[in-house]
CSV table of C-alpha atoms in Angstrom, one decimal:
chain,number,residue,atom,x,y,z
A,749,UNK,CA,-9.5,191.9,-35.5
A,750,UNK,CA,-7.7,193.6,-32.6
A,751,UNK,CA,-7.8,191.2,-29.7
A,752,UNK,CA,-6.1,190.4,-26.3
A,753,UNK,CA,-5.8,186.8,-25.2
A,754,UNK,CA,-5.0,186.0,-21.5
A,755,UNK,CA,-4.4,181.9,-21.5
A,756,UNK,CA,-4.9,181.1,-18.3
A,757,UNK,CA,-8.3,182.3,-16.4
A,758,UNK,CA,-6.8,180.6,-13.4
A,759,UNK,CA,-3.6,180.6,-11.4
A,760,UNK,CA,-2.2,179.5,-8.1
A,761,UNK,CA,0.5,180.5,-6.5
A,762,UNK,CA,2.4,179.6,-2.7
A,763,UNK,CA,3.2,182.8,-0.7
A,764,UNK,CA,6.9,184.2,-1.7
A,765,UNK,CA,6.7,181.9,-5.1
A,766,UNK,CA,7.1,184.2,-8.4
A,767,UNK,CA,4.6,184.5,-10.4
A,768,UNK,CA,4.1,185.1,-14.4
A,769,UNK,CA,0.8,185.9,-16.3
A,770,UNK,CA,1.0,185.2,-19.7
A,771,UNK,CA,-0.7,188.7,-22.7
A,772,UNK,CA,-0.4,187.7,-26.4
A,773,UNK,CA,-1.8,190.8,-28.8
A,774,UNK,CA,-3.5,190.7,-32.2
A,775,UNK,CA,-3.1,194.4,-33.6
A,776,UNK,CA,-2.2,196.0,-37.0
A,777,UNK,CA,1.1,197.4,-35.3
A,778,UNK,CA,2.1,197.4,-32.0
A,779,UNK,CA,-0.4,199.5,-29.3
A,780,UNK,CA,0.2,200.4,-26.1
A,781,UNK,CA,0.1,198.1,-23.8
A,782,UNK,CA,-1.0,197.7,-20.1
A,783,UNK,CA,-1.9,195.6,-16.9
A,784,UNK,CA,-4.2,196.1,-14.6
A,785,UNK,CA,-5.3,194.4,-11.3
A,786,UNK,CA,-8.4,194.7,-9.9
A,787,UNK,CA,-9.6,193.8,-6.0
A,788,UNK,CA,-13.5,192.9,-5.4
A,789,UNK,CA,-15.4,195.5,-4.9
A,790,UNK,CA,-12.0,197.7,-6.5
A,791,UNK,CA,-11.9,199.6,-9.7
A,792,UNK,CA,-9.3,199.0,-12.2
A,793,UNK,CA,-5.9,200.1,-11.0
A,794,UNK,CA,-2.9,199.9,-13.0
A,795,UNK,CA,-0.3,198.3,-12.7
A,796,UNK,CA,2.7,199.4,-15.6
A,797,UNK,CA,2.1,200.6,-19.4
A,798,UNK,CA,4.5,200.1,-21.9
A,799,UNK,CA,4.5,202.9,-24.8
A,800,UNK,CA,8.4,202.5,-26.5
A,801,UNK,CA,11.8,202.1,-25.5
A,802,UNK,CA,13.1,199.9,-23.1
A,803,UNK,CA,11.0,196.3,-23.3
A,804,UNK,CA,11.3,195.6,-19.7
A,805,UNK,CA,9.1,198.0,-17.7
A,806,UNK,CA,8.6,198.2,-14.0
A,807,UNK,CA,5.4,199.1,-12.2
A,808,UNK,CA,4.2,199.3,-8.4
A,809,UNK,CA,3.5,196.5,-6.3
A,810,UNK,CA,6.9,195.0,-7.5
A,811,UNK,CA,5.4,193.7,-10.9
A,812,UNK,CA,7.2,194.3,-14.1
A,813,UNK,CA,6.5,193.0,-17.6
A,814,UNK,CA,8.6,192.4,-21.0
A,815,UNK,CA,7.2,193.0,-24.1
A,816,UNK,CA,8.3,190.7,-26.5
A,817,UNK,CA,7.6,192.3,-30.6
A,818,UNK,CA,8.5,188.5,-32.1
A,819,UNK,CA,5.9,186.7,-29.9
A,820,UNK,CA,2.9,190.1,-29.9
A,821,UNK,CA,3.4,189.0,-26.1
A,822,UNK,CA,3.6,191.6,-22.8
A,823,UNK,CA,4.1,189.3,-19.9
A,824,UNK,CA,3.9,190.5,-16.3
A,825,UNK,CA,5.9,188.9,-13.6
A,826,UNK,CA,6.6,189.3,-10.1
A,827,UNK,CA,9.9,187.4,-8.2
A,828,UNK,CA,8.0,187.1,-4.9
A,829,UNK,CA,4.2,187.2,-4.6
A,830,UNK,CA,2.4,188.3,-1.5
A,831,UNK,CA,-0.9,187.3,0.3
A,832,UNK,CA,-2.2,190.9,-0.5
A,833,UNK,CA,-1.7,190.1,-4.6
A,834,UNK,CA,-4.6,187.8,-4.6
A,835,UNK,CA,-7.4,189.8,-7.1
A,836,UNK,CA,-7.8,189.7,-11.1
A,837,UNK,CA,-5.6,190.6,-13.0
A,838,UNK,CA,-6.1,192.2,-17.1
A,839,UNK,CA,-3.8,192.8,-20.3
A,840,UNK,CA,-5.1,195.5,-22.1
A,841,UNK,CA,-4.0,197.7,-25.6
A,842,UNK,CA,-4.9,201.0,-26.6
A,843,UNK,CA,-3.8,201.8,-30.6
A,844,UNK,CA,-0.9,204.4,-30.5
A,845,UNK,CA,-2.7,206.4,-32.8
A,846,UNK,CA,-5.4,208.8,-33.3
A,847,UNK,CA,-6.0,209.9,-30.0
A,848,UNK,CA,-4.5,210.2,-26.3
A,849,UNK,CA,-7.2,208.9,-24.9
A,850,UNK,CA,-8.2,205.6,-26.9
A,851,UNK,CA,-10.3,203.0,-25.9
A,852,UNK,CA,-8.6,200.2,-24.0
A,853,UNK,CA,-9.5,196.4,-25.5
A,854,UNK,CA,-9.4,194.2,-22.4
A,855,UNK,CA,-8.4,189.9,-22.3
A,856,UNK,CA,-10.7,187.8,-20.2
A,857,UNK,CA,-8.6,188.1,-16.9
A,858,UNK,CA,-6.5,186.1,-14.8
A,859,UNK,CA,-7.6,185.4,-11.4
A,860,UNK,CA,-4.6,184.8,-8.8
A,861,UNK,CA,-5.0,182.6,-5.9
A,862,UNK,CA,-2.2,182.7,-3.2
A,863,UNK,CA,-1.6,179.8,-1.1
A,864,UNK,CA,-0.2,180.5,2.5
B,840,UNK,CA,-8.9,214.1,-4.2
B,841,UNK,CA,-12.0,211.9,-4.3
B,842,UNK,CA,-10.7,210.1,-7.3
B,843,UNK,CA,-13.5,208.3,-9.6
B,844,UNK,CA,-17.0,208.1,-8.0
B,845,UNK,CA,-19.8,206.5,-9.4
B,846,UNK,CA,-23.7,206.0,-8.5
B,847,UNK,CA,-25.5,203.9,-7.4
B,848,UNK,CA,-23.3,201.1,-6.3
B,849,UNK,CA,-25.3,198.4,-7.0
B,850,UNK,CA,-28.7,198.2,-8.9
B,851,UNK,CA,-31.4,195.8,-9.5
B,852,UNK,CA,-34.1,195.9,-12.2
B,853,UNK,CA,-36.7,194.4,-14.8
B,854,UNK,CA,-36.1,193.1,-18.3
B,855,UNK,CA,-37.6,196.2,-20.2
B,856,UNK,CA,-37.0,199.0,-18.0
B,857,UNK,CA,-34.6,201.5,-18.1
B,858,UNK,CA,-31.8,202.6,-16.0
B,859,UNK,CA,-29.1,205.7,-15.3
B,860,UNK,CA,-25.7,205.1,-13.8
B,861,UNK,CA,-23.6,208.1,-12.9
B,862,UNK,CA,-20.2,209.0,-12.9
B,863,UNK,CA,-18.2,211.7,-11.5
B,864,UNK,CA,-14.6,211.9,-13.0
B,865,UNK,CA,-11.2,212.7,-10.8
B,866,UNK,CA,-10.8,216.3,-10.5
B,867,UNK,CA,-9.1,218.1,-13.4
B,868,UNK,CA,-10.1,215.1,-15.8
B,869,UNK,CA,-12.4,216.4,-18.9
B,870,UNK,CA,-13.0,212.9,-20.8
B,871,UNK,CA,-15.2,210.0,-19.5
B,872,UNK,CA,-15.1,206.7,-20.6
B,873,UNK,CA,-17.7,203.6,-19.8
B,874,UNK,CA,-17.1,200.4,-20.0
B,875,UNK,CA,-19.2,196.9,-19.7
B,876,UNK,CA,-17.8,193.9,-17.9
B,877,UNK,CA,-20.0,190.9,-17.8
B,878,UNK,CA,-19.2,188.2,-15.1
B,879,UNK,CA,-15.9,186.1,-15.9
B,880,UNK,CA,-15.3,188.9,-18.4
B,881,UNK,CA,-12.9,191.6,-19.2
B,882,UNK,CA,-14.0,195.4,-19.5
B,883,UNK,CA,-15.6,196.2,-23.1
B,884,UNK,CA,-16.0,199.6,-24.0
B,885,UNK,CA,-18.9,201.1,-24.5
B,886,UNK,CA,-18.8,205.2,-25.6
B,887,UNK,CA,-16.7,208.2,-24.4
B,888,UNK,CA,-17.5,211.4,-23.9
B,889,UNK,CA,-15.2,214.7,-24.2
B,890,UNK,CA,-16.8,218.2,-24.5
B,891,UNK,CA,-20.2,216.8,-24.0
B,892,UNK,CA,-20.0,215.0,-27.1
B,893,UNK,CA,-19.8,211.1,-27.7
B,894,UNK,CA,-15.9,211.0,-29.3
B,895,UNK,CA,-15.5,207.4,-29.7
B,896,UNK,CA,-18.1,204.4,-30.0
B,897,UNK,CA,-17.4,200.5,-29.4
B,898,UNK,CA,-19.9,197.7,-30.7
B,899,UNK,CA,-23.2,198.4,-28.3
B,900,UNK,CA,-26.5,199.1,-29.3
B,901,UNK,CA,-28.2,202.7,-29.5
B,902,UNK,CA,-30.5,201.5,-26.3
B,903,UNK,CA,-26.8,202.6,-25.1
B,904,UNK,CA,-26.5,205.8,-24.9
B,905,UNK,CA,-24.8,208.5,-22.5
B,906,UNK,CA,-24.3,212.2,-21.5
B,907,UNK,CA,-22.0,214.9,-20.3
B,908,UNK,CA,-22.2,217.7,-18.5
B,909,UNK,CA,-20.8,220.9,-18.3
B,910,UNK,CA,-18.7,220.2,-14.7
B,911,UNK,CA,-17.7,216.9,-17.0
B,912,UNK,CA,-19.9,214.6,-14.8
B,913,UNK,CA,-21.2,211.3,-16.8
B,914,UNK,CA,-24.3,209.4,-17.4
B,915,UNK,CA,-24.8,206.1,-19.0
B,916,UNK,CA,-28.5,205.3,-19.8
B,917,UNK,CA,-29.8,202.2,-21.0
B,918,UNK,CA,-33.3,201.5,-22.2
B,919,UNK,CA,-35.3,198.1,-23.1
B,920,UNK,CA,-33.4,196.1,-20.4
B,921,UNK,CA,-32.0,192.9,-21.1
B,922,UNK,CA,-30.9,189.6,-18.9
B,923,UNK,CA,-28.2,190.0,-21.0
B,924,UNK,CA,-27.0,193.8,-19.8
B,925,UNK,CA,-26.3,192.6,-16.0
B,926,UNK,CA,-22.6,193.3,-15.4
B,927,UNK,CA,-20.0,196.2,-14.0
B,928,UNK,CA,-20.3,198.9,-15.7
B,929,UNK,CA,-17.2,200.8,-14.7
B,930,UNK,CA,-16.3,204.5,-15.7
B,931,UNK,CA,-12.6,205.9,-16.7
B,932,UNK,CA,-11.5,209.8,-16.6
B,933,UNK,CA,-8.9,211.1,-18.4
B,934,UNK,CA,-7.6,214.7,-18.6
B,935,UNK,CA,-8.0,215.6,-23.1
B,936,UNK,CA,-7.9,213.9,-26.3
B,937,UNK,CA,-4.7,215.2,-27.4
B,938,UNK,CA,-1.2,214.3,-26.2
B,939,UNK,CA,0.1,215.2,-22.8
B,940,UNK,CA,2.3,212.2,-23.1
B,941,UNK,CA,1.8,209.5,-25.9
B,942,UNK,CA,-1.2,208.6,-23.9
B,943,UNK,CA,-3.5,210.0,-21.4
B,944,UNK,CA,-4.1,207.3,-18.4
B,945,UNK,CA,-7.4,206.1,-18.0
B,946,UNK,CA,-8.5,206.2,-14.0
B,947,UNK,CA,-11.0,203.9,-13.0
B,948,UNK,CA,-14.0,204.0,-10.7
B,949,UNK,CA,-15.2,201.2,-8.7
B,950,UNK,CA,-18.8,200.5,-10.8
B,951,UNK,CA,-22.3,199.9,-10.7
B,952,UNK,CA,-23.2,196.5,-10.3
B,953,UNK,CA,-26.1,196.2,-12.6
B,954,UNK,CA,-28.4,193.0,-12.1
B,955,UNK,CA,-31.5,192.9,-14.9
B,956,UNK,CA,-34.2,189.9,-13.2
């Protein structure tokens, strides 16, 4: 079954720390990948996508993940997290098939606390 | 641009009724999705909707069930209400079915906060 598993639901973090959010992947061949934050009362908002080529990708906010084929894993990172990157935080794949517009399959969520 | 809108913002009904949420996608977008997320859960999809026809189908009952219109505008109606249904519903737009790029990014409205007493 196609799946996304995010191990930790909770994470703290001290201001200017780094941070890294773990994304492991059960798929027939590897999808598309994705992170996403989202802010209460916020909609979805991504972050970085990963589609081929070059396994390290950069996004906004200063995040930037590495997919890993071996370990089915896409782990997002930041070297210096901020106050203002408190919020949740969601792996998700799409199948690189089929469609441009597939569905997105979601993990559980990572909710990032920042300590002054 | 007004990006993603959805109505109402938050919602509060009765086991057993029914209820419509609306979405209004980002301009230029042709393809709504909706998606469910439960509390301390992540976004599960529910249907999507291109041409005014349902394209693509997750696992939710038929008491799910949506429309499109012809300015591409969304609803998401849910009948026989359950405890079980309160959650975000959130709605994506997306511009097509085929390729612009390898994939065509899902934009994201802010929900309906659905609570079923």
């Amino acid at each position: 079954a196609q799946s996304v598993t995010q191990p930790d639901i909770h994470i703290t973090v001290s201001e200017g720390a780094s941070l890294e959010l773990r994304c492991n992947y059960s798929y027939g061949a590897t999808p598309y990948l994705f992170w996403y934050v989202q802010s209460p009362g916020q909609g979805l908002q991504l972050l970085l996508k990963y589609f081929s080529g070059d396994t390290l990708v950069q996004g906004i906010k200063g995040f930037e993940a590495e997919f890993k084929r071996s370990q089915s894993s896409f782990n997002l990172r930041k070297p210096s997290v901020h106050w203002s990157d408190a919020a949740e935080y969601f792996c998700a794949v799409a199948p690189a098939w089929g469609g441009a517009t597939n569905k997105l399959i979601f993990g559980t969520g990572t909710l990032l606390a920042v300590q002054p | 641009d007004a990006g993603v809108t959805q109505s109402p913002t938050h919602l509060i009904k009765t086991r057993g009724q029914q209820v419509t949420l609306r979405c209004s996608p980002k301009s230029g977008h042709d393809t709504v999705s909706w998606y469910q997320q439960a509390l301390g859960q992540g976004p599960q999809f529910i249907f999507q909707y291109y041409e005014e026809e349902e394209r693509q189908r997750g696992n939710f009952p038929d008491r799910f069930s949506g429309h499109q219109f012809p300015n591409y505008s969304s609803e998401l109606n849910v009948n026989a209400l359950l405890l079980g249904d309160s959650a975000l519903y959130l709605c994506a737009s997306s511009y097509g079915t085929q390729a612009l790029s390898s994939y065509n990014e899902q934009f994201f409205g802010p929900g309906t906060r659905l609570t079923v007493l």
